[in-house]
Amino acid sequence: MAFGLNQVRWTETICAATAIVAALLPFAVRAEGIDTEHIFGFMIGSDVGTVGEREFQSVTTGRFAKDSGTYRAMSQQLEAEFVPMQDFRVEVGTTFMAHDIAGVPGLDDRRQLSWQGLSVDLRYRFLDRETAPFGMTLAMETHADRVDETTAAVVRSYGTEFTAAFDREVIPNVAVAALNLSYEPEWTRVPATGSAERDATVGAALGLMVQVRPGVLLGGEARYFRKYDGIGLDAFAGQALFIGPTAYFQLSESSRLTAAWGIQAWGQRPGSNATLDLVNFERHQARLVFGVNF
């Protein structure tokens, strides 16, 4: 009964958000195009910035709720972005993690704050929306971690997320739609036991953002993931669909803020009749991104 009530409330929230966006759309103000580099929360756009541009970015991500017990995982990523040449962006970052885990099946109880690791994100734009029917960028983000983002255990983990990002202004200077396709293989070794694991996650995401006034965009993202044991997609482990709103605010000429939230609306795991996969994924995900040019 509780699950049904939550589903009704979620449906009502989606309808209300859609109605608000629809009501605001006629009053949207035309501007000099929409830069998609930072307007999405969990997704990425095809824009990569202009030559010589430098930015500092803070990305706070929260993941909450598993099958039972208490599960909270917060990551704080600090990044520096550079555009050394036309259509090419470089980003280097470091991440800290905080975990609060208690009574979750299959996970040790932990409450800790730790330095997780380092990352490098490279993006190259192959198609520019101004000269092509749509924008297209390929991104490769490599990370090396010493703490597992899910279990908080000490590990030696290496992975790379490959993303193909496409976007197009469906209403010029007012609304932009984006598609992300991703593949992320990961190698993990646990020094305490000597065990090693290989897994991979593939995903597809759709996003739509509407400029309701200059520097303010509202919209949402729908993200679908499939988890596999083995980097060659050897054995299916689970799948999940996340849906939620996104908001972007241009705070000043040099600063910006993006906020996004997603709820697992549907999921499935082999051998389970549950309509959510709360073993491989969380029930809720949230993200807050603050950036400034320097």
Coordinates of C-alpha atoms in Angstrom, one line a residue:
M1 CA 0.0 0.0 0.0
A2 CA 2.9 2.3 0.9
F3 CA 4.6 1.6 -2.4
G4 CA 1.4 2.4 -4.3
L5 CA 1.0 5.7 -2.5
N6 CA 4.6 6.6 -3.3
Q7 CA 4.0 5.9 -6.9
V8 CA 0.9 8.1 -6.9
R9 CA 2.8 10.9 -5.3
W10 CA 5.6 10.5 -7.8
T11 CA 3.2 10.6 -10.7
E12 CA 1.6 13.7 -9.2
T13 CA 5.0 15.4 -8.9
I14 CA 5.9 14.6 -12.6
C15 CA 2.5 16.0 -13.7
A16 CA 2.9 19.2 -11.7
A17 CA 6.5 19.8 -13.0
T18 CA 5.3 19.2 -16.5
A19 CA 2.5 21.7 -16.1
I20 CA 4.8 24.3 -14.6
V21 CA 7.3 24.0 -17.5
A22 CA 4.4 24.1 -20.0
A23 CA 3.0 27.2 -18.4
L24 CA 6.4 29.0 -18.4
L25 CA 7.3 28.0 -22.0
P26 CA 5.3 30.8 -23.7
F27 CA 7.2 33.4 -21.6
A28 CA 10.6 32.0 -22.3
V29 CA 13.0 34.7 -23.4
R30 CA 15.2 34.3 -26.4
A31 CA 18.9 34.6 -25.8
E32 CA 22.0 34.2 -27.9
G33 CA 21.9 30.4 -27.9
I34 CA 22.2 27.8 -25.1
D35 CA 25.6 26.6 -24.0
T36 CA 25.0 22.9 -23.0
E37 CA 28.4 22.3 -21.4
H38 CA 27.1 22.5 -17.8
I39 CA 23.3 22.8 -17.9
F40 CA 22.6 19.1 -17.1
G41 CA 23.1 17.4 -13.8
F42 CA 24.0 13.8 -14.3
M43 CA 24.4 14.0 -18.1
I44 CA 26.8 16.0 -20.3
G45 CA 26.2 18.3 -23.3
S46 CA 28.2 18.5 -26.5
D47 CA 29.7 21.9 -25.8
V48 CA 33.2 22.0 -24.4
G49 CA 34.0 25.7 -23.9
T50 CA 36.1 28.2 -25.8
V51 CA 39.9 28.2 -26.3
G52 CA 41.7 29.5 -23.2
E53 CA 38.8 29.0 -20.9
R54 CA 39.6 27.9 -17.3
E55 CA 37.1 26.8 -14.7
F56 CA 36.9 25.4 -11.1
Q57 CA 34.0 23.1 -10.4
S58 CA 32.6 21.5 -7.2
V59 CA 30.4 18.4 -7.7
T60 CA 28.5 17.1 -4.7
T61 CA 26.7 13.8 -5.3
G62 CA 24.5 11.9 -2.8
R63 CA 23.2 8.4 -3.1
F64 CA 20.6 7.2 -0.6
A65 CA 18.7 4.0 0.4
K66 CA 19.2 0.4 -0.3
D67 CA 17.0 -2.7 0.3
S68 CA 16.9 -2.2 4.0
G69 CA 18.9 -0.5 6.8
T70 CA 20.6 2.9 6.5
Y71 CA 22.6 3.8 3.4
R72 CA 24.0 7.2 2.7
A73 CA 27.0 7.9 0.4
M74 CA 28.2 11.4 -0.3
S75 CA 31.0 12.3 -2.7
Q76 CA 32.7 15.7 -3.0
Q77 CA 34.7 16.1 -6.3
L78 CA 36.9 19.1 -6.9
E79 CA 37.8 19.7 -10.5
A80 CA 39.9 22.1 -12.7
E81 CA 38.9 22.4 -16.3
F82 CA 41.0 23.8 -19.2
V83 CA 40.3 24.3 -23.0
P84 CA 43.8 24.2 -24.5
M85 CA 42.6 24.0 -28.1
Q86 CA 39.5 24.3 -30.3
D87 CA 36.8 21.6 -29.5
F88 CA 39.0 19.9 -26.8
R89 CA 38.6 20.1 -23.1
V90 CA 40.7 18.6 -20.2
E91 CA 39.5 18.2 -16.7
V92 CA 41.4 16.9 -13.7
G93 CA 39.8 16.2 -10.3
T94 CA 40.1 14.6 -6.9
T95 CA 37.2 13.1 -4.8
F96 CA 36.4 12.7 -1.1
M97 CA 33.7 10.4 0.2
A98 CA 31.6 10.1 3.3
H99 CA 29.6 6.9 4.1
D100 CA 27.0 6.0 6.7
I101 CA 26.1 2.3 6.3
A102 CA 24.2 0.3 8.9
G103 CA 22.1 -2.9 8.6
V104 CA 22.3 -3.2 4.8
P105 CA 22.4 -6.8 3.6
G106 CA 25.8 -7.7 2.0
L107 CA 27.6 -4.5 3.2
D108 CA 29.6 -4.0 6.4
D109 CA 28.5 -1.3 8.7
R110 CA 30.7 1.8 8.2
R111 CA 30.7 5.4 9.1
Q112 CA 33.7 7.1 7.6
L113 CA 35.2 10.0 5.7
S114 CA 38.0 9.3 3.3
W115 CA 39.9 10.5 0.3
Q116 CA 38.7 8.4 -2.6
G117 CA 41.0 9.1 -5.6
L118 CA 41.8 11.0 -8.7
S119 CA 40.2 11.4 -12.2
V120 CA 41.0 12.8 -15.6
D121 CA 38.2 13.7 -18.1
L122 CA 39.0 14.3 -21.8
R123 CA 36.3 15.6 -24.2
Y124 CA 36.5 16.3 -27.9
R125 CA 33.7 17.8 -29.9
F126 CA 33.3 16.3 -33.4
L127 CA 30.1 18.2 -34.4
D128 CA 29.1 21.7 -33.6
R129 CA 25.3 22.5 -33.5
E130 CA 26.0 25.8 -35.3
T131 CA 27.3 24.0 -38.4
A132 CA 25.8 20.6 -38.1
P133 CA 22.2 19.2 -37.5
F134 CA 23.2 18.3 -33.9
G135 CA 26.2 18.5 -31.6
M136 CA 28.3 15.4 -30.8
T137 CA 31.1 15.0 -28.3
L138 CA 33.1 11.9 -27.2
A139 CA 34.2 11.9 -23.5
M140 CA 36.6 9.6 -21.7
E141 CA 36.8 9.9 -17.9
T142 CA 39.4 7.7 -16.2
H143 CA 39.6 7.3 -12.4
A144 CA 41.8 5.5 -9.9
D145 CA 40.2 4.9 -6.5
R146 CA 41.4 3.7 -3.1
V147 CA 37.9 3.5 -1.6
D148 CA 34.9 1.7 -3.1
E149 CA 32.1 4.2 -3.8
T150 CA 29.4 1.7 -2.8
T151 CA 30.8 -0.4 0.0
A152 CA 33.4 2.1 1.4
A153 CA 35.9 -0.7 1.6
V154 CA 39.6 -0.1 0.9
V155 CA 40.3 -1.2 -2.7
R156 CA 42.5 -0.6 -5.7
S157 CA 40.0 0.3 -8.4
Y158 CA 40.5 1.6 -11.9
G159 CA 37.8 2.4 -14.5
T160 CA 37.1 4.5 -17.5
E161 CA 33.7 5.8 -18.6
F162 CA 33.2 6.3 -22.3
T163 CA 30.4 8.7 -23.2
A164 CA 28.9 9.8 -26.6
A165 CA 26.9 13.0 -26.1
F166 CA 24.5 14.3 -28.6
D167 CA 22.3 17.4 -28.3
R168 CA 20.1 19.7 -30.4
E169 CA 18.1 22.8 -29.8
V170 CA 14.5 21.6 -30.5
I171 CA 13.3 25.2 -30.1
P172 CA 16.1 27.6 -31.0
N173 CA 17.4 29.5 -28.1
V174 CA 14.7 28.1 -25.8
A175 CA 14.8 24.3 -25.5
V176 CA 17.6 21.8 -25.9
A177 CA 17.4 18.0 -25.9
A178 CA 20.3 15.7 -25.2
L179 CA 21.2 12.0 -25.5
N180 CA 24.0 10.2 -23.7
L181 CA 25.3 6.7 -24.4
S182 CA 27.9 5.3 -22.0
Y183 CA 30.0 2.3 -21.3
E184 CA 32.1 2.0 -18.1
P185 CA 34.4 -1.0 -17.5
E186 CA 36.0 -1.2 -14.0
W187 CA 38.7 -3.4 -12.4
T188 CA 38.6 -3.7 -8.6
R189 CA 41.0 -5.5 -6.2
V190 CA 40.5 -5.8 -2.4
P191 CA 43.9 -5.9 -0.7
A192 CA 42.6 -7.3 2.5
T193 CA 41.4 -10.5 0.8
G194 CA 43.3 -10.5 -2.5
S195 CA 40.0 -10.9 -4.4
A196 CA 39.5 -9.2 -7.7
E197 CA 36.4 -8.3 -9.7
R198 CA 35.6 -7.0 -13.1
D199 CA 32.3 -5.4 -14.0
A200 CA 30.8 -3.0 -16.5
T201 CA 27.9 -0.6 -16.7
V202 CA 26.2 0.5 -19.9
G203 CA 23.7 3.3 -20.0
A204 CA 21.4 5.6 -22.1
A205 CA 20.1 8.9 -20.9
L206 CA 17.7 11.5 -22.3
G207 CA 17.4 15.1 -21.1
L208 CA 15.4 18.2 -21.9
M209 CA 16.1 21.7 -20.6
V210 CA 13.9 24.8 -21.2
Q211 CA 15.1 28.3 -20.8
V212 CA 12.3 30.0 -18.8
R213 CA 14.3 33.3 -18.5
P214 CA 17.8 34.4 -19.4
G215 CA 20.3 32.2 -17.4
V216 CA 17.6 30.0 -15.9
L217 CA 16.8 26.6 -17.3
L218 CA 14.4 23.9 -16.0
G219 CA 13.9 20.4 -17.2
G220 CA 14.6 16.8 -16.4
E221 CA 16.6 13.7 -17.1
A222 CA 15.7 10.0 -17.6
R223 CA 18.7 7.6 -17.2
Y224 CA 18.7 3.8 -17.8
F225 CA 21.6 1.5 -16.7
R226 CA 22.5 -2.1 -17.0
K227 CA 25.1 -3.7 -14.8
Y228 CA 27.2 -6.7 -15.8
D229 CA 29.7 -9.0 -14.2
G230 CA 32.8 -8.9 -16.5
I231 CA 34.0 -6.0 -18.7
G232 CA 32.8 -7.9 -21.8
L233 CA 29.1 -7.8 -20.6
D234 CA 29.5 -11.5 -19.6
A235 CA 26.7 -11.9 -17.0
F236 CA 23.7 -9.6 -16.5
A237 CA 23.6 -8.4 -12.9
G238 CA 20.8 -5.8 -12.8
Q239 CA 19.1 -2.8 -14.3
A240 CA 17.5 0.5 -13.2
L241 CA 15.7 3.5 -14.6
F242 CA 16.1 6.9 -12.9
I243 CA 13.9 9.9 -13.5
G244 CA 14.0 13.3 -12.0
P245 CA 14.2 17.1 -12.4
T246 CA 17.1 19.4 -13.2
A247 CA 17.6 23.1 -12.8
Y248 CA 20.4 25.4 -14.0
F249 CA 21.1 28.9 -12.7
Q250 CA 23.6 31.4 -14.2
L251 CA 24.5 33.2 -11.0
S252 CA 26.8 35.8 -12.6
E253 CA 29.0 36.2 -15.6
S254 CA 31.5 33.9 -14.1
S255 CA 29.6 31.5 -11.8
R256 CA 26.8 28.9 -12.2
L257 CA 24.8 26.3 -10.2
T258 CA 23.2 23.1 -11.4
A259 CA 20.9 20.9 -9.2
A260 CA 19.5 17.5 -10.1
W261 CA 17.7 14.7 -8.4
G262 CA 16.7 11.2 -9.6
I263 CA 14.6 8.5 -8.1
Q264 CA 14.7 4.9 -9.2
A265 CA 11.3 4.5 -10.9
W266 CA 11.9 0.9 -12.0
G267 CA 14.6 -1.8 -11.7
Q268 CA 15.1 -5.5 -12.0
R269 CA 17.7 -8.0 -10.7
P270 CA 18.1 -11.7 -11.8
G271 CA 16.3 -14.0 -9.4
S272 CA 14.2 -11.3 -7.8
N273 CA 10.5 -10.3 -8.3
A274 CA 11.1 -6.8 -6.9
T275 CA 10.4 -3.9 -9.2
L276 CA 13.5 -2.1 -8.1
D277 CA 17.2 -3.1 -8.1
L278 CA 18.5 -1.8 -4.7
V279 CA 21.5 -4.0 -4.7
N280 CA 23.4 -2.6 -7.7
F281 CA 21.8 0.8 -7.5
E282 CA 20.3 3.3 -5.0
R283 CA 16.7 4.5 -4.5
H284 CA 17.7 8.2 -4.7
Q285 CA 20.5 10.1 -6.3
A286 CA 21.1 13.9 -6.0
R287 CA 23.7 16.2 -7.4
L288 CA 24.7 19.9 -6.9
V289 CA 27.3 21.4 -9.2
F290 CA 28.9 24.8 -8.6
G291 CA 31.3 26.3 -11.1
V292 CA 33.3 29.5 -11.6
N293 CA 35.5 30.8 -14.4
F294 CA 38.9 32.1 -13.5

